[in-house]
Short mmCIF file of N, CA and C in Angstrom, two decimals:
data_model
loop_
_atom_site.label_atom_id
_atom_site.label_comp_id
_atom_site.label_asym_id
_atom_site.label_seq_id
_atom_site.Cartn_x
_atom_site.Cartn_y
_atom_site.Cartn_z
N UNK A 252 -3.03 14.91 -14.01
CA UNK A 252 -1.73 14.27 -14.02
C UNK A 252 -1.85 12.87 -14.59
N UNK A 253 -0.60 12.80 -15.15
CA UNK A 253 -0.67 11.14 -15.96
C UNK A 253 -0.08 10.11 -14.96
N UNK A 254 -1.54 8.88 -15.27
CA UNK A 254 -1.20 7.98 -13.90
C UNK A 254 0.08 7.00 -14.43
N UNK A 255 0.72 6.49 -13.49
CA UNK A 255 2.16 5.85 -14.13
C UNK A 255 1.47 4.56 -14.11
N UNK A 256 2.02 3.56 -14.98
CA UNK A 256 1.35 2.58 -15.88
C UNK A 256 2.26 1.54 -14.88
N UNK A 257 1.77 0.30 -14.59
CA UNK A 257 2.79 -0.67 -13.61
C UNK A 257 3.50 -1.26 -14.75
N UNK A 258 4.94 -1.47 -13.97
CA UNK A 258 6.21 -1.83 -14.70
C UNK A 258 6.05 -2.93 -15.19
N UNK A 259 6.60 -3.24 -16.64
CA UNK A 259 6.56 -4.66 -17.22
C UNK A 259 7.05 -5.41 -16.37
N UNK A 260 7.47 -6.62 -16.98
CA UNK A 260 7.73 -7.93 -16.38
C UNK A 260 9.52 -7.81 -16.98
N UNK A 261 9.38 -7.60 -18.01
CA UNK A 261 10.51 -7.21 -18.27
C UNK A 261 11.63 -6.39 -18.24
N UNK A 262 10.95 -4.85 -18.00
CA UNK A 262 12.06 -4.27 -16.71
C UNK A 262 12.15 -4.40 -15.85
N UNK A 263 11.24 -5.04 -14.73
CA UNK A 263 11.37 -5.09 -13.34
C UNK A 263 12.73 -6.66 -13.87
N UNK A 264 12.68 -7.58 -14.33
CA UNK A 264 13.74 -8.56 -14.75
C UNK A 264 15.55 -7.67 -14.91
N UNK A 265 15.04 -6.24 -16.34
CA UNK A 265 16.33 -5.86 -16.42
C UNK A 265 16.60 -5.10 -14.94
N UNK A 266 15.68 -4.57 -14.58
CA UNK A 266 16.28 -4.02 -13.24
C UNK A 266 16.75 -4.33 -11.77
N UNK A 267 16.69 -5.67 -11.82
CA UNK A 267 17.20 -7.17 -10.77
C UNK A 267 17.80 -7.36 -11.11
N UNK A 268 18.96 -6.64 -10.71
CA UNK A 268 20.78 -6.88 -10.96
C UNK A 268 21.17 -8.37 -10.54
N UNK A 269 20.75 -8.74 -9.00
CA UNK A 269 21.13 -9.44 -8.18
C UNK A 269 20.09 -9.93 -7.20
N UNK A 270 19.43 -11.03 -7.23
CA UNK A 270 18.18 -11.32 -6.17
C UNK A 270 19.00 -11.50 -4.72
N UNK A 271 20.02 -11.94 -4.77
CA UNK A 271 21.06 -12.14 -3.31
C UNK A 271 19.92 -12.86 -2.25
N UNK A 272 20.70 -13.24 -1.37
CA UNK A 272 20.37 -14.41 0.19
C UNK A 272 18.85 -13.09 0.42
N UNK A 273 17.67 -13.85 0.55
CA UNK A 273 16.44 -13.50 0.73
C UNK A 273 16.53 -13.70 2.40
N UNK A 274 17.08 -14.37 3.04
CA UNK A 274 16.69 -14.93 4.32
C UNK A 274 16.38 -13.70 5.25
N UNK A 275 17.15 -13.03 5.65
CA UNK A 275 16.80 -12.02 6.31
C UNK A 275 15.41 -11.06 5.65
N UNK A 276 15.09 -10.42 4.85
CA UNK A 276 13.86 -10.21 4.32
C UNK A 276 13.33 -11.20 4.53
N UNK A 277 13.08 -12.33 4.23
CA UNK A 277 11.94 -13.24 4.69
C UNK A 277 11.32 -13.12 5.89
N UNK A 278 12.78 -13.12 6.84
CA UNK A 278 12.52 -12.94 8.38
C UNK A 278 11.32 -11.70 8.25
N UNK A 279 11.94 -10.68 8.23
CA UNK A 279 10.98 -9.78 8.46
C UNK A 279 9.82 -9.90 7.74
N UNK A 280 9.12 -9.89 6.63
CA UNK A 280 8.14 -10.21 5.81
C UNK A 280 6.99 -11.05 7.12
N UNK A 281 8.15 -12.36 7.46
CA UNK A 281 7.20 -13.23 8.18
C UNK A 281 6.51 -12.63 9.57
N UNK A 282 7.59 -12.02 10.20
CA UNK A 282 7.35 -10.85 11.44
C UNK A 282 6.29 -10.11 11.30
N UNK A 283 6.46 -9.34 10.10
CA UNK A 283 5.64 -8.24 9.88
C UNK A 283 3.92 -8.72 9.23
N UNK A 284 4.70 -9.28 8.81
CA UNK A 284 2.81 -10.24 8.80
C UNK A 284 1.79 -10.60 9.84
N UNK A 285 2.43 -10.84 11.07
CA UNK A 285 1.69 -11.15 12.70
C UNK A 285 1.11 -9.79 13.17
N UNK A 286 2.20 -8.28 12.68
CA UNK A 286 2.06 -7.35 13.12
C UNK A 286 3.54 -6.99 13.93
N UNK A 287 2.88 -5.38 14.83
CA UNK A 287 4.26 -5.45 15.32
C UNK A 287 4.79 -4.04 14.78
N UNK A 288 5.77 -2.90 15.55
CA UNK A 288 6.51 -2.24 14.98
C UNK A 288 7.97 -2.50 14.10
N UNK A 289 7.87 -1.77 13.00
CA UNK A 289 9.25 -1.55 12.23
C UNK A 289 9.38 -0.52 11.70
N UNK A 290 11.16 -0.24 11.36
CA UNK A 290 11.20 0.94 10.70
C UNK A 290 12.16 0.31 9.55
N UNK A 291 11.97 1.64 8.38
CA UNK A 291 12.64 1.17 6.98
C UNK A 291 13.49 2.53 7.24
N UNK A 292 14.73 1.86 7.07
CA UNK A 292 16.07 2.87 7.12
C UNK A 292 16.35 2.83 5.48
N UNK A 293 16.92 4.09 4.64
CA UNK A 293 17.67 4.32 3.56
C UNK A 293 18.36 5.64 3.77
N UNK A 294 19.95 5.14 3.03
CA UNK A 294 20.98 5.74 3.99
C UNK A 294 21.46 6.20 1.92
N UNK A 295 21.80 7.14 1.76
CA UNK A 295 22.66 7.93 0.39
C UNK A 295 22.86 9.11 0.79
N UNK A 296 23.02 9.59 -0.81
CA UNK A 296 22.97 11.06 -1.11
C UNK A 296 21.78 11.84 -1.23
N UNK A 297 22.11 12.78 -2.63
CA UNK A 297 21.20 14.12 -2.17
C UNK A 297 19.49 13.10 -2.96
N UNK A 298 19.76 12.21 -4.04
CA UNK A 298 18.32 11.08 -4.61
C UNK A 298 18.20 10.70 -3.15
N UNK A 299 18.30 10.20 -2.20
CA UNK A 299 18.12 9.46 -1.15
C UNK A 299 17.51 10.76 -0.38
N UNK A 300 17.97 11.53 -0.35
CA UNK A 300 17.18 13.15 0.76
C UNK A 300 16.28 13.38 0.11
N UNK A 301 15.96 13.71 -0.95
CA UNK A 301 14.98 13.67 -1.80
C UNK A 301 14.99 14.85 -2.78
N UNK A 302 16.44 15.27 -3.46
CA UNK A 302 16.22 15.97 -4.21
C UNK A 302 15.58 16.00 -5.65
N UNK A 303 15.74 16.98 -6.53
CA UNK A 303 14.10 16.89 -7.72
C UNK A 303 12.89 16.26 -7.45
N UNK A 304 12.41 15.80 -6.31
CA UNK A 304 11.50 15.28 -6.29
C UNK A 304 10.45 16.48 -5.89
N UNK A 305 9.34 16.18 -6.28
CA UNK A 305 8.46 17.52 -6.88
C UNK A 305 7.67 17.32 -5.59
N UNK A 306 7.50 16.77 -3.86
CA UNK A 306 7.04 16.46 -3.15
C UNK A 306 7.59 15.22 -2.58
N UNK A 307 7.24 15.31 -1.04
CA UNK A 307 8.03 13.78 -0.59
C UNK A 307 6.94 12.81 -0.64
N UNK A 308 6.21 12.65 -1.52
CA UNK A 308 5.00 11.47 -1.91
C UNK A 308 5.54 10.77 -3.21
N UNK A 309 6.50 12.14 -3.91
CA UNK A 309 6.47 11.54 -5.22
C UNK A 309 8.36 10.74 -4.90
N UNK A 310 8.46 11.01 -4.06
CA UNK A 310 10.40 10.50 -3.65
C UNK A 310 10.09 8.70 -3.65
N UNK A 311 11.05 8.43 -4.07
CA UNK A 311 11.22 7.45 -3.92
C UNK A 311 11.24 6.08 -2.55
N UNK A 312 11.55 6.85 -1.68
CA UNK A 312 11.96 6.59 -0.25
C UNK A 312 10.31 6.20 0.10
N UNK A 313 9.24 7.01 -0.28
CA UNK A 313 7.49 7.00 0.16
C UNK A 313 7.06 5.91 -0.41
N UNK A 314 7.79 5.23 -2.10
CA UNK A 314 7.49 4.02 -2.39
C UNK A 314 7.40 3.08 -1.96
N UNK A 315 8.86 3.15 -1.52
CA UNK A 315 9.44 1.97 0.02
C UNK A 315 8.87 1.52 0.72
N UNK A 316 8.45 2.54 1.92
CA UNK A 316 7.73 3.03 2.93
C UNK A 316 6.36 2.30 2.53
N UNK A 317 5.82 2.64 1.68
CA UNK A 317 4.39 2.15 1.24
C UNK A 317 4.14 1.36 0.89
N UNK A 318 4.83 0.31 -0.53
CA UNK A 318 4.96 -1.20 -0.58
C UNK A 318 4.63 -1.69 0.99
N UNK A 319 5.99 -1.61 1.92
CA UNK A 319 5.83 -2.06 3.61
C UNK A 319 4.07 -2.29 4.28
N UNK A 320 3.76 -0.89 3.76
CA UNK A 320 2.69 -0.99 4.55
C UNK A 320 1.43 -1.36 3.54
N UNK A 321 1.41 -1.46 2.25
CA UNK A 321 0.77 -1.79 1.78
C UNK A 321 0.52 -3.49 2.12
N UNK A 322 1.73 -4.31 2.07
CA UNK A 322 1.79 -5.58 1.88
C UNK A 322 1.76 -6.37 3.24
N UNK A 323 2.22 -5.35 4.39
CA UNK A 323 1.51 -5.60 5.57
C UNK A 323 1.23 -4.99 6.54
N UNK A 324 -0.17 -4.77 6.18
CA UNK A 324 -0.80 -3.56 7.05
C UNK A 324 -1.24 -4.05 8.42
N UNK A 325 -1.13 -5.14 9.07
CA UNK A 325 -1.04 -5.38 10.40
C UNK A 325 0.41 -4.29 10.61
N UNK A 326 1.52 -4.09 10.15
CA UNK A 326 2.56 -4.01 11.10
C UNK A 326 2.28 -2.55 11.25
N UNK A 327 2.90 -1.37 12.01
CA UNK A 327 3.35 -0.18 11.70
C UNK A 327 4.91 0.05 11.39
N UNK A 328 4.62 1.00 10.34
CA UNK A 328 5.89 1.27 9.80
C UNK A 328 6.42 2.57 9.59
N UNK A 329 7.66 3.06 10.60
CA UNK A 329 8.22 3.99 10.55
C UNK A 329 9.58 4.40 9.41
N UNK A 330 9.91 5.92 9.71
CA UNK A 330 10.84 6.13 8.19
C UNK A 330 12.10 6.55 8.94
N UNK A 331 13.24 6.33 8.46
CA UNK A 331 14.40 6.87 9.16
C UNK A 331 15.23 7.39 7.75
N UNK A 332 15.39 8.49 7.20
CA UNK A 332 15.56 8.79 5.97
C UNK A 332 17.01 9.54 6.23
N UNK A 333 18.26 9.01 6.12
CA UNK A 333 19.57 9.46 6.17
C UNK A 333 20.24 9.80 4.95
N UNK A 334 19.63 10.10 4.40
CA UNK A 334 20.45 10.84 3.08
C UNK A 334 20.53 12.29 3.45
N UNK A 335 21.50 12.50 2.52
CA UNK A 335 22.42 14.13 2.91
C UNK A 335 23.15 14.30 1.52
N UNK A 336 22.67 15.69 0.92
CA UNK A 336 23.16 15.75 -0.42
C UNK A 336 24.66 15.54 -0.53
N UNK A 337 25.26 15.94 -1.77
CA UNK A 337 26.56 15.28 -1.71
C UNK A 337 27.54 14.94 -1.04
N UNK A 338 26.98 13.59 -0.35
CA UNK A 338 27.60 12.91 0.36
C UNK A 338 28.02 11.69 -0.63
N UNK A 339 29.29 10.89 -0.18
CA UNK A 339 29.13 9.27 -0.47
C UNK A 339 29.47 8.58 0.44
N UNK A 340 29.59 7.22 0.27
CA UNK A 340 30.09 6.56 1.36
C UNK A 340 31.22 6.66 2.38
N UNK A 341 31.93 7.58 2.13
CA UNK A 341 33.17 7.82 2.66
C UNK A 341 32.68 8.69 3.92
N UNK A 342 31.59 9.64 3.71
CA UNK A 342 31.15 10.49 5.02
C UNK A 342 29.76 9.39 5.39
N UNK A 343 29.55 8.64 4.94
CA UNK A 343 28.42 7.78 4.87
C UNK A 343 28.65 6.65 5.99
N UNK A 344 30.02 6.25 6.22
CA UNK A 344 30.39 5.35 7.03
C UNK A 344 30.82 5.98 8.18
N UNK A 345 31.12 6.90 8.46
CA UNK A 345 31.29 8.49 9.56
C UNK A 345 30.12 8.50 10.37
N UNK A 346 29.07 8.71 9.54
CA UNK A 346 27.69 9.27 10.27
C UNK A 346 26.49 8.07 10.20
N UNK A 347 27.25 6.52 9.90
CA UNK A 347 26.00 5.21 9.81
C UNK A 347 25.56 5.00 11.06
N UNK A 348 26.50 5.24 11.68
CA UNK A 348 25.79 5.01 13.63
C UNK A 348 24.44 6.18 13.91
N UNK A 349 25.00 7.10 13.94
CA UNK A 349 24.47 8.22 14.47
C UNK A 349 23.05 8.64 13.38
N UNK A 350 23.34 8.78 12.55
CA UNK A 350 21.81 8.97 11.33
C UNK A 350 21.18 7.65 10.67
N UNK A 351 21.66 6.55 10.96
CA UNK A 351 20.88 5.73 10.68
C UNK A 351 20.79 4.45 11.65
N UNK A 352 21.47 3.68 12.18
CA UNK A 352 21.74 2.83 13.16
C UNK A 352 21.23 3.03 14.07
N UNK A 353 21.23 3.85 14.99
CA UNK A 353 20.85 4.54 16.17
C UNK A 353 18.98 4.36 15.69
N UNK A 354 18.56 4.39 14.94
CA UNK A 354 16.91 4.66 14.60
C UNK A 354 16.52 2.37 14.55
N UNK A 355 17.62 2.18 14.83
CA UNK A 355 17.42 0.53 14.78
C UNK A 355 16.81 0.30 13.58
N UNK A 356 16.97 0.53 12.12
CA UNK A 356 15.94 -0.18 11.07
C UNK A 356 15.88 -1.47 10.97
N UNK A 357 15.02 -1.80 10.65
CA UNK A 357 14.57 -3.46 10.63
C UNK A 357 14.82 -3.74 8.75
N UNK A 358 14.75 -3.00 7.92
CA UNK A 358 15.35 -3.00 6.68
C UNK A 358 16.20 -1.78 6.47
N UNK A 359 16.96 -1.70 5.33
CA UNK A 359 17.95 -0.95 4.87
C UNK A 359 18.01 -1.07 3.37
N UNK A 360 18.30 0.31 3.12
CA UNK A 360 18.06 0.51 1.45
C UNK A 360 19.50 1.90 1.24
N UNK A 361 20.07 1.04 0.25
CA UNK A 361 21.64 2.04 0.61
C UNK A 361 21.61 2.34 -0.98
N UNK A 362 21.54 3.63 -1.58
CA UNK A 362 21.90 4.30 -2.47
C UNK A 362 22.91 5.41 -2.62
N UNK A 363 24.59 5.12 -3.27
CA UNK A 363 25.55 5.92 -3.30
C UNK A 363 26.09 5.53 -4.56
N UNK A 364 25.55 4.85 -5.93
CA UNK A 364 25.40 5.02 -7.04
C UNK A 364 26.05 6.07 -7.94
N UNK A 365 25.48 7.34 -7.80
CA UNK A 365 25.47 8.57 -8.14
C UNK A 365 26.58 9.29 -7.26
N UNK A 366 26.56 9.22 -6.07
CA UNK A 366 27.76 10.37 -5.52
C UNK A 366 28.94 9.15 -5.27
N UNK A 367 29.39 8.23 -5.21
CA UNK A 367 30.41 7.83 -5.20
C UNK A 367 31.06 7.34 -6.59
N UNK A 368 32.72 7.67 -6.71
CA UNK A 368 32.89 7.19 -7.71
C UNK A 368 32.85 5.84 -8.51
N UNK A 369 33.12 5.56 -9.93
CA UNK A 369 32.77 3.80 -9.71
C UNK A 369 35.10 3.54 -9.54
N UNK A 370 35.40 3.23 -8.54
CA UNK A 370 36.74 2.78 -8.69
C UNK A 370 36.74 1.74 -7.27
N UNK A 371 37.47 1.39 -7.04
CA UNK A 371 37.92 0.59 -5.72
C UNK A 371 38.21 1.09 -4.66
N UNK A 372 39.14 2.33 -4.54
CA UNK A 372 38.43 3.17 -3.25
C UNK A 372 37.22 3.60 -2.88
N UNK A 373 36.37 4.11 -3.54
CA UNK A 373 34.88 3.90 -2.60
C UNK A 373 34.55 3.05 -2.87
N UNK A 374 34.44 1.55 -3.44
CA UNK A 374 33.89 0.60 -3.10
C UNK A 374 34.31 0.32 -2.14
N UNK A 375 35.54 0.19 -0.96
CA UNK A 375 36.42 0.03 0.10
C UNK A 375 35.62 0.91 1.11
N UNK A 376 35.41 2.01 0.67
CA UNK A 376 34.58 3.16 1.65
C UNK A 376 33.24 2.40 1.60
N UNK A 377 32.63 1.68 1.23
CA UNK A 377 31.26 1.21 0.75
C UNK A 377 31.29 0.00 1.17
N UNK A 378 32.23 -0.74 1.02
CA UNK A 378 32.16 -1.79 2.23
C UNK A 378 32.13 -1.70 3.54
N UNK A 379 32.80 -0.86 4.51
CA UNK A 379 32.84 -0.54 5.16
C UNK A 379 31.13 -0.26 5.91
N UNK A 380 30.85 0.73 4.94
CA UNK A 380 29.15 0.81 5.38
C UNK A 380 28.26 -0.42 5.35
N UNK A 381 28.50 -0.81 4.47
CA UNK A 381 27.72 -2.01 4.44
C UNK A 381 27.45 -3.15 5.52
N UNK A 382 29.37 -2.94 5.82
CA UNK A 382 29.35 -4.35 7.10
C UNK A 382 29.13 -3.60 8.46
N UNK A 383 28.79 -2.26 8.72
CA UNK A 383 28.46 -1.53 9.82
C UNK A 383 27.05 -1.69 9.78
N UNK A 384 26.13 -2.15 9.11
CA UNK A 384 24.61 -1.94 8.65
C UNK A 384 24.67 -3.69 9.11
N UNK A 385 24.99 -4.54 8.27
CA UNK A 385 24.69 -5.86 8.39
C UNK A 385 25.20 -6.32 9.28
N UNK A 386 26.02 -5.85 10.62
CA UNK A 386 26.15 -6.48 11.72
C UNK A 386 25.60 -5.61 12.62
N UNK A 387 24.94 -4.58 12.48
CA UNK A 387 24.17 -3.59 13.70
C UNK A 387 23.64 -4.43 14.34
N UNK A 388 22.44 -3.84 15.35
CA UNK A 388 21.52 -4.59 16.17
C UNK A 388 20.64 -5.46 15.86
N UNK A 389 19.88 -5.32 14.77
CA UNK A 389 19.04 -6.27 14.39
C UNK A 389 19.62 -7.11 13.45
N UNK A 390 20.42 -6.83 12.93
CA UNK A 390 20.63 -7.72 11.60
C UNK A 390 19.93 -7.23 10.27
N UNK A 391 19.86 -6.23 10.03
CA UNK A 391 18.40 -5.95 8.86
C UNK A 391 19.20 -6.17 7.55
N UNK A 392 17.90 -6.47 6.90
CA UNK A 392 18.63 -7.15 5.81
C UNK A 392 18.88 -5.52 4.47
N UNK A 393 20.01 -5.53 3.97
CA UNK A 393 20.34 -4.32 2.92
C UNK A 393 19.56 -4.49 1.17
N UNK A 394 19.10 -3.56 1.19
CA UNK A 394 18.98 -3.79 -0.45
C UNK A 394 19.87 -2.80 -1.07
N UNK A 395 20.46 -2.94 -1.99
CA UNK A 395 21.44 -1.89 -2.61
C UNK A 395 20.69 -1.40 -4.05
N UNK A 396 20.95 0.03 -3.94
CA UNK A 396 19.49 0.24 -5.17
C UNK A 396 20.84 1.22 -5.93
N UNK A 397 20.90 1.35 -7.17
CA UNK A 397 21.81 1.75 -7.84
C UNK A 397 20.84 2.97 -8.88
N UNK A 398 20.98 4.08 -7.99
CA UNK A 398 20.24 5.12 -9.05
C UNK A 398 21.26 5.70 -10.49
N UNK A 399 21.05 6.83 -11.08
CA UNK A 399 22.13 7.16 -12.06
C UNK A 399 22.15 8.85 -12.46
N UNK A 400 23.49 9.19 -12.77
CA UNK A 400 23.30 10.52 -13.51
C UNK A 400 22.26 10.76 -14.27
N UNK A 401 22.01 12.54 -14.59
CA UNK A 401 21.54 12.62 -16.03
C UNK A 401 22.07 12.19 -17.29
N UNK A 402 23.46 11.87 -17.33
CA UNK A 402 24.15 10.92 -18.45
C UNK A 402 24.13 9.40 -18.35
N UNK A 403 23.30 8.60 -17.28
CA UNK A 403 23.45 7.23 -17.07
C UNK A 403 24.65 6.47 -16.78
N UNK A 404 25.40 7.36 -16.01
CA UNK A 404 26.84 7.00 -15.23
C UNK A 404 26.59 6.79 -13.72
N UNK A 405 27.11 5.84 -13.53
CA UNK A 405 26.98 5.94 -11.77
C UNK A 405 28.20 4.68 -11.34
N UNK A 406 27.91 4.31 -10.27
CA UNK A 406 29.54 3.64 -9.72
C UNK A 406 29.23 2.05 -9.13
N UNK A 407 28.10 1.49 -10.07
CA UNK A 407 27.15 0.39 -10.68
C UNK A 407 28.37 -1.20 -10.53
N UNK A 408 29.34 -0.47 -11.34
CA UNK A 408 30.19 -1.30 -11.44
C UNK A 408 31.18 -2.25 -10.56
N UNK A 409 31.53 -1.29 -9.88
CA UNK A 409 32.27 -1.47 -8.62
C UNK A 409 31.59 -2.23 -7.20
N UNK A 410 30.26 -1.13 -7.57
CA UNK A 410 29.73 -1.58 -6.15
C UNK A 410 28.80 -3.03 -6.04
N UNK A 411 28.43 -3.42 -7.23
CA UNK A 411 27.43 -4.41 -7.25
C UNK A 411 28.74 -5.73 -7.31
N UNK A 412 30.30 -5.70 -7.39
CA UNK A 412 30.98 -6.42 -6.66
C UNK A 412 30.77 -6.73 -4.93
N UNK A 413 30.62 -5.64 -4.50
CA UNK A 413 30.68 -5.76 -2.78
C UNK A 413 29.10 -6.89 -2.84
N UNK A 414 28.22 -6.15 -3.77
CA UNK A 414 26.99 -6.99 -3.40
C UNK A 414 26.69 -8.35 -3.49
N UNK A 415 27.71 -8.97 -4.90
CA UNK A 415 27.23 -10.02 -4.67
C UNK A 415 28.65 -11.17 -3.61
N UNK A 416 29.68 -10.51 -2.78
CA UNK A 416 29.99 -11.08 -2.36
C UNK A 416 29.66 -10.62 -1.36
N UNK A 417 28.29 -9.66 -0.76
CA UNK A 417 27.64 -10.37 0.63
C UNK A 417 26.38 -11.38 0.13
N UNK A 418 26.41 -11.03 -1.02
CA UNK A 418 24.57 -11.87 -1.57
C UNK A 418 23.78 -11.24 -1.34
N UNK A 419 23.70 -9.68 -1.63
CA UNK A 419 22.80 -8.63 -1.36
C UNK A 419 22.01 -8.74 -2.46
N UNK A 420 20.22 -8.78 -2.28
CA UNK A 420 19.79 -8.07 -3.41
C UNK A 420 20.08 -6.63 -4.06
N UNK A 421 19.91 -6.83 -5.00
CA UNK A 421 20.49 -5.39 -6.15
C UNK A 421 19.82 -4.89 -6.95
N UNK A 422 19.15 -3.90 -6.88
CA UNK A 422 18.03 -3.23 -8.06
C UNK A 422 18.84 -2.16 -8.79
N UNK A 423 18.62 -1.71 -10.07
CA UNK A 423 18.96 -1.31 -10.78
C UNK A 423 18.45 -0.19 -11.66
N UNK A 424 18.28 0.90 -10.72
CA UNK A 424 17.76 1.84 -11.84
C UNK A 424 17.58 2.02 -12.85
N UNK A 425 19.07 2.30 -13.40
CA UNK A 425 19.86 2.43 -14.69
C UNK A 425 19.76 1.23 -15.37
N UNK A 426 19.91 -0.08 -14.96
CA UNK A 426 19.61 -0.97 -16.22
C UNK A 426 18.15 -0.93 -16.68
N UNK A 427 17.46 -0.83 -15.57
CA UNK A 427 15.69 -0.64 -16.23
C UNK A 427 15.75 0.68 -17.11
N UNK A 428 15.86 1.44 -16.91
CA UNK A 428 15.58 3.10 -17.58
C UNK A 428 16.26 3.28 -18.52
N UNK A 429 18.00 2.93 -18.59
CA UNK A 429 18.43 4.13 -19.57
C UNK A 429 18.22 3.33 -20.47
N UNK A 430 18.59 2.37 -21.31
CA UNK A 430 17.86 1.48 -22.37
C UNK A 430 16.75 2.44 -22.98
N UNK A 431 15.66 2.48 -22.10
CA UNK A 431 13.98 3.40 -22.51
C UNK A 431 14.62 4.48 -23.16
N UNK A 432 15.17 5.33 -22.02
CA UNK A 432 15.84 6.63 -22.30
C UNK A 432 16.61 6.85 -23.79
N UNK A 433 17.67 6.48 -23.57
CA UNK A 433 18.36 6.16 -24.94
C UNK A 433 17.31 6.00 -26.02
N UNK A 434 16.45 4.94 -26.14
CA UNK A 434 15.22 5.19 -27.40
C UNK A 434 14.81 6.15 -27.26
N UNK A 435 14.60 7.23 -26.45
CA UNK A 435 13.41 8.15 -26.63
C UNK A 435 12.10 7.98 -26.06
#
């Protein structure tokens, strides 16, 4: 198998939509450095459950998970993985207590990109989730990760409004990739 080559400097740049208020990640970073339990919550669709993924090592969600424990291996780090295929935020804000909240994550990683549309009603449905996540129990801080169709459509537009008026960081699939893609 071909080993994947680490990301330039320059897509990881195009793919930082939005660095947003660090403070809460800091918090934890600093926590998790002493040691200590945490869990990493990510709440989407059927990319977030882990569909096409050829194994749950190669999912995205295990990246997550592993950065965590790579960068601090004093802490332990548990997975609370709430994605549910075509879902969006609209059943997403229904079931945030119960499949993801309830597991207390100490971070949060919200991908609905792909199954929600890009218009102002689910961004409305998507706020909603958002401010159910950022006022839960701990406070954990959200990253909003914006995956994309096989045509490089997703709902990018809309939603990375909600983000930067909480000051969420924002990663960007689709601005890193389809660019590549498109060349070939």
């Amino acid at each position: 198998a071909r080993m994947l080559e680490p990301l330039s400097t320059e897509l990881i740049d195009r793919g930082t939509t939005a660095v947003g208020d660090l403070a809460r990640l800091q918090h934890l970073f600093q926590a998790a450095a002493q040691g200590g339990s945490y869990t990493v919550g990510i709440i989407g669709g059927s990319i977030t459950a882990g569909a096409a993924a050829s194994s749950m090592d190669k999912h995205y969600s295990a990246f997550v998970v592993n950065w965590f424990k790579d960068h601090f291996p004093k802490a332990e780090w548990s997975f609370a993985n709430a994605g549910i295929g075509a879902t969006g935020t609209n059943y997403g804000c229904l079931r945030a207590q119960r499949d993801l909240l309830s597991k207390l994550p100490d971070v949060v990683v919200s991908e609905y990109a792909v199954n929600d549309g890009n218009t102002q009603a689910c961004a409305e449905t998507y706020e909603g989730l958002l401010r159910q996540i950022l006022v839960s129990a701990k406070r954990p801080p959200v990253l909003m990760l914006f995956m994309m169709a096989q045509a490089g459509n997703n709902a990018q537009e809309w939603q990375s409004k909600l983000g930067r008026h909480y000051n969420l960081p924002m990663l960007s699939y689709r601005d890193m990739l389809w660019p590549e893609i498109e060349a070939k």
